[in-house]
Coordinates of C-alpha atoms in Angstrom, one line a residue:
M1302 CA 0.0 0.0 0.0
I1303 CA 2.7 2.5 1.0
K1304 CA 4.8 1.5 -2.0
E1305 CA 1.9 2.2 -4.3
L1306 CA 1.3 5.6 -2.8
I1307 CA 5.0 6.5 -3.2
L1308 CA 4.8 5.5 -6.8
I1309 CA 1.7 7.6 -7.4
F1310 CA 3.5 10.6 -5.8
I1311 CA 6.7 10.1 -7.8
A1312 CA 4.8 9.6 -11.0
A1313 CA 2.8 12.8 -10.4
V1314 CA 5.9 14.9 -9.7
L1315 CA 8.4 13.5 -12.2
V1316 CA 7.1 11.0 -14.7
D1317 CA 3.6 12.4 -15.5
N1318 CA 4.4 16.1 -14.8
F1319 CA 1.4 17.9 -16.1
V1320 CA 3.4 20.9 -17.4
L1321 CA 6.3 19.1 -19.0
K1322 CA 4.6 15.9 -20.2
Y1323 CA 1.0 17.0 -21.0
F1324 CA 1.7 20.7 -21.6
L1325 CA -1.1 21.7 -19.2
G1326 CA -0.9 24.8 -17.1
I1327 CA 1.4 26.5 -19.6
C1328 CA -0.1 30.0 -19.2
P1329 CA 0.9 30.4 -15.5
F1330 CA 4.1 28.3 -16.2
L1331 CA 5.3 30.8 -18.8
G1332 CA 3.7 33.9 -17.3
V1333 CA 4.8 33.7 -13.7
S1334 CA 8.2 32.0 -14.1
G1335 CA 10.0 35.3 -14.7
R1336 CA 10.9 35.7 -11.0
L1337 CA 11.7 32.9 -8.6
N1338 CA 9.7 34.3 -5.7
S1339 CA 6.6 34.7 -7.8
A1340 CA 7.0 31.2 -9.3
I1341 CA 7.4 29.6 -5.9
S1342 CA 4.3 31.4 -4.6
M1343 CA 2.3 30.4 -7.7
G1344 CA 3.5 26.9 -7.3
F1345 CA 2.4 26.6 -3.7
A1346 CA -0.9 28.3 -4.4
T1347 CA -1.6 25.8 -7.2
T1348 CA -0.4 22.9 -5.0
F1349 CA -2.8 24.0 -2.3
V1350 CA -5.7 24.2 -4.8
M1351 CA -4.8 20.8 -6.3
S1352 CA -4.4 19.2 -2.9
I1353 CA -7.9 20.3 -1.8
T1354 CA -9.5 19.8 -5.2
A1355 CA -8.4 16.1 -5.3
P1356 CA -10.3 14.8 -2.3
V1357 CA -13.3 17.1 -2.9
A1358 CA -13.5 16.0 -6.5
W1359 CA -13.3 12.3 -5.4
I1360 CA -16.1 12.8 -2.8
I1361 CA -18.3 14.6 -5.3
N1362 CA -17.8 12.0 -8.0
Y1363 CA -18.1 8.8 -6.0
L1364 CA -20.4 9.8 -3.1
V1365 CA -22.7 12.2 -5.0
L1366 CA -22.7 11.9 -8.8
D1367 CA -22.2 8.2 -9.0
K1368 CA -24.9 7.5 -6.3
L1369 CA -27.4 9.7 -8.1
G1370 CA -26.5 8.5 -11.6
L1371 CA -25.3 11.9 -12.7
P1372 CA -21.7 11.3 -14.0
F1373 CA -22.3 13.7 -16.8
L1374 CA -22.1 16.6 -14.3
E1375 CA -18.4 15.8 -13.5
Y1376 CA -17.0 18.7 -15.5
V1377 CA -19.5 21.3 -14.1
S1378 CA -19.0 20.1 -10.5
F1379 CA -15.2 20.1 -10.8
V1380 CA -15.1 23.6 -12.3
I1381 CA -17.3 24.9 -9.5
V1382 CA -15.1 23.3 -6.9
I1383 CA -11.9 24.7 -8.5
A1384 CA -13.3 28.2 -8.9
S1385 CA -14.5 28.2 -5.2
L1386 CA -11.1 27.1 -3.9
V1387 CA -9.2 29.6 -6.0
Q1388 CA -11.5 32.4 -4.8
F1389 CA -10.7 31.3 -1.2
V1390 CA -6.9 31.2 -1.9
E1391 CA -7.0 34.6 -3.5
M1392 CA -9.0 36.2 -0.6
F1393 CA -6.5 34.7 1.8
I1394 CA -3.4 35.9 0.0
K1395 CA -4.9 39.3 -0.6
R1396 CA -5.7 39.7 3.1
F1397 CA -2.5 38.3 4.6
F1398 CA 0.1 38.9 1.9
P1399 CA -0.9 42.0 -0.1
T1400 CA 2.5 42.4 -1.8
L1401 CA 2.5 38.8 -2.9
H1402 CA -1.1 39.3 -4.2
Q1403 CA 0.1 42.4 -6.2
A1404 CA 3.1 40.5 -7.5
M1405 CA 1.1 37.6 -8.8
G1406 CA -1.4 40.0 -10.4
I1407 CA -3.8 38.4 -13.0
Y1408 CA -2.1 35.0 -12.7
L1409 CA -3.7 34.2 -9.3
P1410 CA -7.3 34.3 -10.7
L1411 CA -6.0 32.3 -13.7
I1412 CA -5.5 29.3 -11.4
T1413 CA -9.3 28.9 -11.9
T1414 CA -8.8 28.3 -15.6
N1415 CA -5.6 26.3 -15.1
C1416 CA -6.4 23.2 -17.1
A1417 CA -3.9 21.2 -15.1
I1418 CA -6.2 21.3 -12.1
L1419 CA -9.3 20.2 -14.0
F1420 CA -7.2 17.5 -15.7
M1421 CA -6.1 16.3 -12.3
A1422 CA -9.7 16.0 -11.1
L1423 CA -10.7 14.1 -14.2
Y1424 CA -7.6 11.9 -14.1
I1425 CA -8.5 10.8 -10.6
V1426 CA -11.9 9.5 -11.9
L1427 CA -10.3 8.0 -15.0
R1428 CA -7.7 6.0 -13.0
Q1429 CA -10.3 5.1 -10.3
Y1430 CA -8.1 6.2 -7.5
T1431 CA -9.2 5.7 -3.9
L1432 CA -9.6 8.7 -1.6
L1433 CA -6.1 8.3 -0.2
Q1434 CA -4.6 7.8 -3.6
S1435 CA -6.4 10.9 -4.9
I1436 CA -5.0 13.0 -2.0
I1437 CA -1.5 11.8 -2.7
F1438 CA -1.9 12.3 -6.5
G1439 CA -3.3 15.8 -6.1
F1440 CA -0.5 16.8 -3.8
G1441 CA 2.1 15.2 -6.1
A1442 CA 0.7 16.9 -9.2
G1443 CA 0.8 20.3 -7.4
M1444 CA 4.4 19.6 -6.3
G1445 CA 5.3 18.6 -9.9
F1446 CA 3.8 21.9 -11.1
T1447 CA 5.8 23.8 -8.4
L1448 CA 9.0 21.9 -9.3
A1449 CA 8.6 22.7 -13.0
I1450 CA 7.8 26.4 -12.6
T1451 CA 10.6 26.9 -10.0
I1452 CA 13.2 25.3 -12.3
M1453 CA 12.0 27.5 -15.1
A1454 CA 12.1 30.6 -13.0
G1455 CA 15.6 29.8 -11.9
I1456 CA 16.8 29.3 -15.5
R1457 CA 15.0 32.5 -16.7
E1458 CA 16.6 34.6 -13.9
E1459 CA 20.0 33.3 -15.1
I1460 CA 19.3 33.8 -18.8
R1461 CA 19.1 37.6 -18.1
F1462 CA 22.9 37.7 -17.6
Y1463 CA 23.7 36.0 -20.9
D1464 CA 23.9 37.3 -24.5
V1465 CA 20.8 35.8 -26.1
P1466 CA 20.5 36.4 -29.9
K1467 CA 18.1 39.2 -30.6
C1468 CA 15.7 37.0 -32.5
L1469 CA 15.3 34.6 -29.5
E1470 CA 14.9 37.2 -26.7
G1471 CA 11.7 37.0 -24.6
P1472 CA 9.3 34.3 -25.6
G1473 CA 11.6 32.5 -28.0
I1474 CA 14.3 31.5 -25.5
T1475 CA 11.6 30.8 -22.9
L1476 CA 9.8 28.3 -25.2
I1477 CA 13.1 26.7 -26.2
T1478 CA 14.0 26.4 -22.5
A1479 CA 10.6 24.8 -21.7
G1480 CA 11.1 22.3 -24.6
I1481 CA 14.5 21.3 -23.2
L1482 CA 13.1 20.9 -19.7
A1483 CA 10.4 18.7 -21.2
L1484 CA 13.0 16.6 -22.9
I1485 CA 14.9 16.3 -19.6
F1486 CA 11.8 15.1 -17.8
I1487 CA 11.2 12.4 -20.4
G1488 CA 14.3 10.8 -18.9
F1489 CA 12.2 10.1 -15.7
S1490 CA 9.7 8.0 -17.7
G1491 CA 11.8 4.8 -17.1
L1492 CA 11.7 5.5 -13.4
I1493 CA 8.3 3.8 -12.9

């Protein structure tokens, strides 16, 4: 049991990293990864939302929708859960960390439309995870997002000090870097 949970966590963080394998959550990944502190904050906020969304989505799906014969309401239910949780996180950050809220700007509400979170909720149903497996998977997927965005931010902060060809400055070098990171993470596919 413990071994299976560890494998689910490692797979979510490294092997099936949503950003670098499935290219989900690219908007905040590219938009917020300019500064390391903003990237880490976005990663933790996304991890929090994913960690809470996973068990709530599982409960809604298996204890409500399946029991009532309403599986076609998965998408709507999951979107409502995600939007509510993001609203809660935004209010919390705005209240207790106003400078962080200002630094994250529009990208904090964009967590609501982060397709990686919806994919995670749907993936739990697809893989028929138990509640505990869902919690571990949700936390692992969030940590994988945090890992990817933090690595990208660290690289982007270093790139500023190098001579990048004029035609590759800005989005060009960022997308090339993201592609190389994705190739590096393919190496983890033999891990599990």
